[in-house]
CSV table of C-alpha atoms and ligand atoms in Angstrom, one decimal:
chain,number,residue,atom,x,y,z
A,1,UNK,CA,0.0,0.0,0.0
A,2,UNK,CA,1.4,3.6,-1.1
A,3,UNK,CA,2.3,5.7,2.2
A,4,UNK,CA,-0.5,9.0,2.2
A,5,UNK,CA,1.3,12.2,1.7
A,6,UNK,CA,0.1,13.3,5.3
A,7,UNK,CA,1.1,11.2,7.6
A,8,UNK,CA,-0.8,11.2,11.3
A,9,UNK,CA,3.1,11.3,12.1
A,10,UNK,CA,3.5,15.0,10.1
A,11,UNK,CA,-0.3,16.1,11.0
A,12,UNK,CA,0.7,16.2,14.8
A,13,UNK,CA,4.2,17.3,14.1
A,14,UNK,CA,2.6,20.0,12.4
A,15,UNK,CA,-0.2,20.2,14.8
A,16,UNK,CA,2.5,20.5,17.5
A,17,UNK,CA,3.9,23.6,16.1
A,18,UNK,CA,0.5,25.3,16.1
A,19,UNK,CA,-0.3,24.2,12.2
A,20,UNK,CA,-3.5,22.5,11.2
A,21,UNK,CA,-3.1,21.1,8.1
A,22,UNK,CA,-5.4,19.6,5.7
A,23,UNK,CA,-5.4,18.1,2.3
A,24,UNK,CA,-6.9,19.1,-1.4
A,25,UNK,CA,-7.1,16.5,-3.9
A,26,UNK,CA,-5.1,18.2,-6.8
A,27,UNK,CA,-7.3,16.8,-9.3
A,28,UNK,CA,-11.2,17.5,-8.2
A,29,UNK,CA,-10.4,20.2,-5.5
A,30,UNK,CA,-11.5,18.0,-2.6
A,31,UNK,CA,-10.8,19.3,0.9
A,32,UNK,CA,-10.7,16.6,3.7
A,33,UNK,CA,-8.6,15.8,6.5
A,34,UNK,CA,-5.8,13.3,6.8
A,35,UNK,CA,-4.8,10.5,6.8
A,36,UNK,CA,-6.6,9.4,3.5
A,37,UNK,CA,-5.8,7.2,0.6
A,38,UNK,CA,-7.9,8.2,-1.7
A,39,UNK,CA,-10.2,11.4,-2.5
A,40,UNK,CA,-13.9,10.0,-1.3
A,41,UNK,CA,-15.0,12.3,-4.5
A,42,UNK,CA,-12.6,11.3,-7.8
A,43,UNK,CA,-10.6,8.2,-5.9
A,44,UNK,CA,-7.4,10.1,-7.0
A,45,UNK,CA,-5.0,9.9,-4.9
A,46,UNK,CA,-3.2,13.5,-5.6
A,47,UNK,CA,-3.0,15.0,-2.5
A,48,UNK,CA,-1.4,18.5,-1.2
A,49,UNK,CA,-1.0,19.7,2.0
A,50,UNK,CA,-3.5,23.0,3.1
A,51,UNK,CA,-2.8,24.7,5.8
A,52,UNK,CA,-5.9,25.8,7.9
A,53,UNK,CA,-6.9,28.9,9.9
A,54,UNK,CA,-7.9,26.7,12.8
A,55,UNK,CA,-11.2,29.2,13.2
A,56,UNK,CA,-14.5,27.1,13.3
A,57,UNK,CA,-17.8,26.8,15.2
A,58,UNK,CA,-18.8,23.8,17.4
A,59,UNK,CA,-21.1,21.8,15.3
A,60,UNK,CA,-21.6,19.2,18.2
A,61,UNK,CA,-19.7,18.4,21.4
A,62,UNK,CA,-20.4,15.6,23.7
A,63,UNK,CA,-19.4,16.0,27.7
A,64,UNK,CA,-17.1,13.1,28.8
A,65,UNK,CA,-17.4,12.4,32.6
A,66,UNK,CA,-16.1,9.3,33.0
A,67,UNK,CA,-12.6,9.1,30.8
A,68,UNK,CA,-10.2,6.5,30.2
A,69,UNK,CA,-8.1,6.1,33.4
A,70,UNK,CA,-5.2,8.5,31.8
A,71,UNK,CA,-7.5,11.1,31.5
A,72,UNK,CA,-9.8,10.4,34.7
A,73,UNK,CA,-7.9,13.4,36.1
A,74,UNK,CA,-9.7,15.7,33.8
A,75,UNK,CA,-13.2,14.7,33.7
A,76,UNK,CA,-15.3,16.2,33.0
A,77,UNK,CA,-14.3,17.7,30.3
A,78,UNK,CA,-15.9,18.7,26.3
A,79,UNK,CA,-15.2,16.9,23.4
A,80,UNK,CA,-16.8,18.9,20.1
A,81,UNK,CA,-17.1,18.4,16.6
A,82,UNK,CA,-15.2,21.7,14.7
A,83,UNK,CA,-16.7,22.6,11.3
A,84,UNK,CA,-13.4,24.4,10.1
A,85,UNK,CA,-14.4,27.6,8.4
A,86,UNK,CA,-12.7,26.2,5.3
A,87,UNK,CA,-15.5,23.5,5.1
A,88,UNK,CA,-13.7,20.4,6.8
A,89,UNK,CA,-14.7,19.6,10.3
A,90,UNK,CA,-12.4,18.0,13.3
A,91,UNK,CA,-12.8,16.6,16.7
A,92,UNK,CA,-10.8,18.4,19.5
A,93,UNK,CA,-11.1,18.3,22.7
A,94,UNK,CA,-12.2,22.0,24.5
A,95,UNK,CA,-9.6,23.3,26.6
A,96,UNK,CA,-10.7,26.6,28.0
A,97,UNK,CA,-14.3,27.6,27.8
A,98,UNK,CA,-16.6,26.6,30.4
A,99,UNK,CA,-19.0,23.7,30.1
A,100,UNK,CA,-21.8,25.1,30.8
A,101,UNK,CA,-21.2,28.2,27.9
A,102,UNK,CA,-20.7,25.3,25.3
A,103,UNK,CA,-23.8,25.4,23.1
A,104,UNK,CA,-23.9,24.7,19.0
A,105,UNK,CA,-22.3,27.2,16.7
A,106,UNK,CA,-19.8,29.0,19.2
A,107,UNK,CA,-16.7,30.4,17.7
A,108,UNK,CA,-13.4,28.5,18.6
A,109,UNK,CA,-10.3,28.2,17.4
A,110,UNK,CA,-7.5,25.7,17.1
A,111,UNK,CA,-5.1,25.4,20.0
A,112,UNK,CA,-2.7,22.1,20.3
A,113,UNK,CA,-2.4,20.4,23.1
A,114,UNK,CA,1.0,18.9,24.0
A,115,UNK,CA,1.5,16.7,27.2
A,116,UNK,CA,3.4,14.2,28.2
A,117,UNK,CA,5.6,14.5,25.5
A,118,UNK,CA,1.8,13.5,23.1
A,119,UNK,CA,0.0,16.2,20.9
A,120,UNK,CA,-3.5,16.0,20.0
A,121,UNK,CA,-6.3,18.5,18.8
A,122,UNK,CA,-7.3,21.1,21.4
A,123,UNK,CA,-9.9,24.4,20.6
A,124,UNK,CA,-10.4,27.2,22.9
A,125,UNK,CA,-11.6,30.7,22.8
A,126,UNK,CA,-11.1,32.9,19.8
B,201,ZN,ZN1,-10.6,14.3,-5.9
């Protein structure tokens, strides 16, 4: 199997450095998020690298309360759905915005979260 041009490896390299990066199939214009194969749309598999603003609205979120036992520490704590402005949508986890002021269509924007030497997808206030 051919290695994707985006990498989880580079996405949370890139993440890590404050980068969220998508991908646009170079043949039908497709924007998704990686890792993919192949575009969902024209099953070419031409992929380049977008960089995105990180700005987006919470199209859904879900309250976790009881977490894995690495993360038991934190609960609770909001998990949302980001619809990117550029049209692509992410999961994150919310970092610093209130439960209770979490409600459909609030602004947030794209803030990595690095701990324990591990990145992942974090939004917060704009
Ligand atoms: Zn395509």
């Amino acid at each position: 199997m051919a290695e994707p041009v985006i990498t989880l490896r580079h996405f949370f390299e890139q993440a890590r450095a404050g980068r969220l990066t998508g991908i646009r199939c170079g043949r039908c214009g497709e924007l998704t998020m990686p890792p993919r194969e192949f575009c969902a749309s024209c099953h070419e598999r031409a992929w380049e690298p977008v960089e995105l603003s990180g700005d987006g609205r919470i199209a859904s979120f879900t309250i976790i309360r009881v977490a894995p036992a690495r993360h038991a520490a934190d609960a609770p704590y909001a998990v949302a759905v980001v619809a990117l402005k550029e049209g692509v949508s992410v999961m994150g986890r919310i970092v610093d915005i209130p439960l209770e002021q979490l409600r459909m269509g609030l602004p947030v924007r794209f803030r990595p979260i690095v701990r324990n030497g591990e990145t992942a997808i974090g939004f917060g206030t704009v």
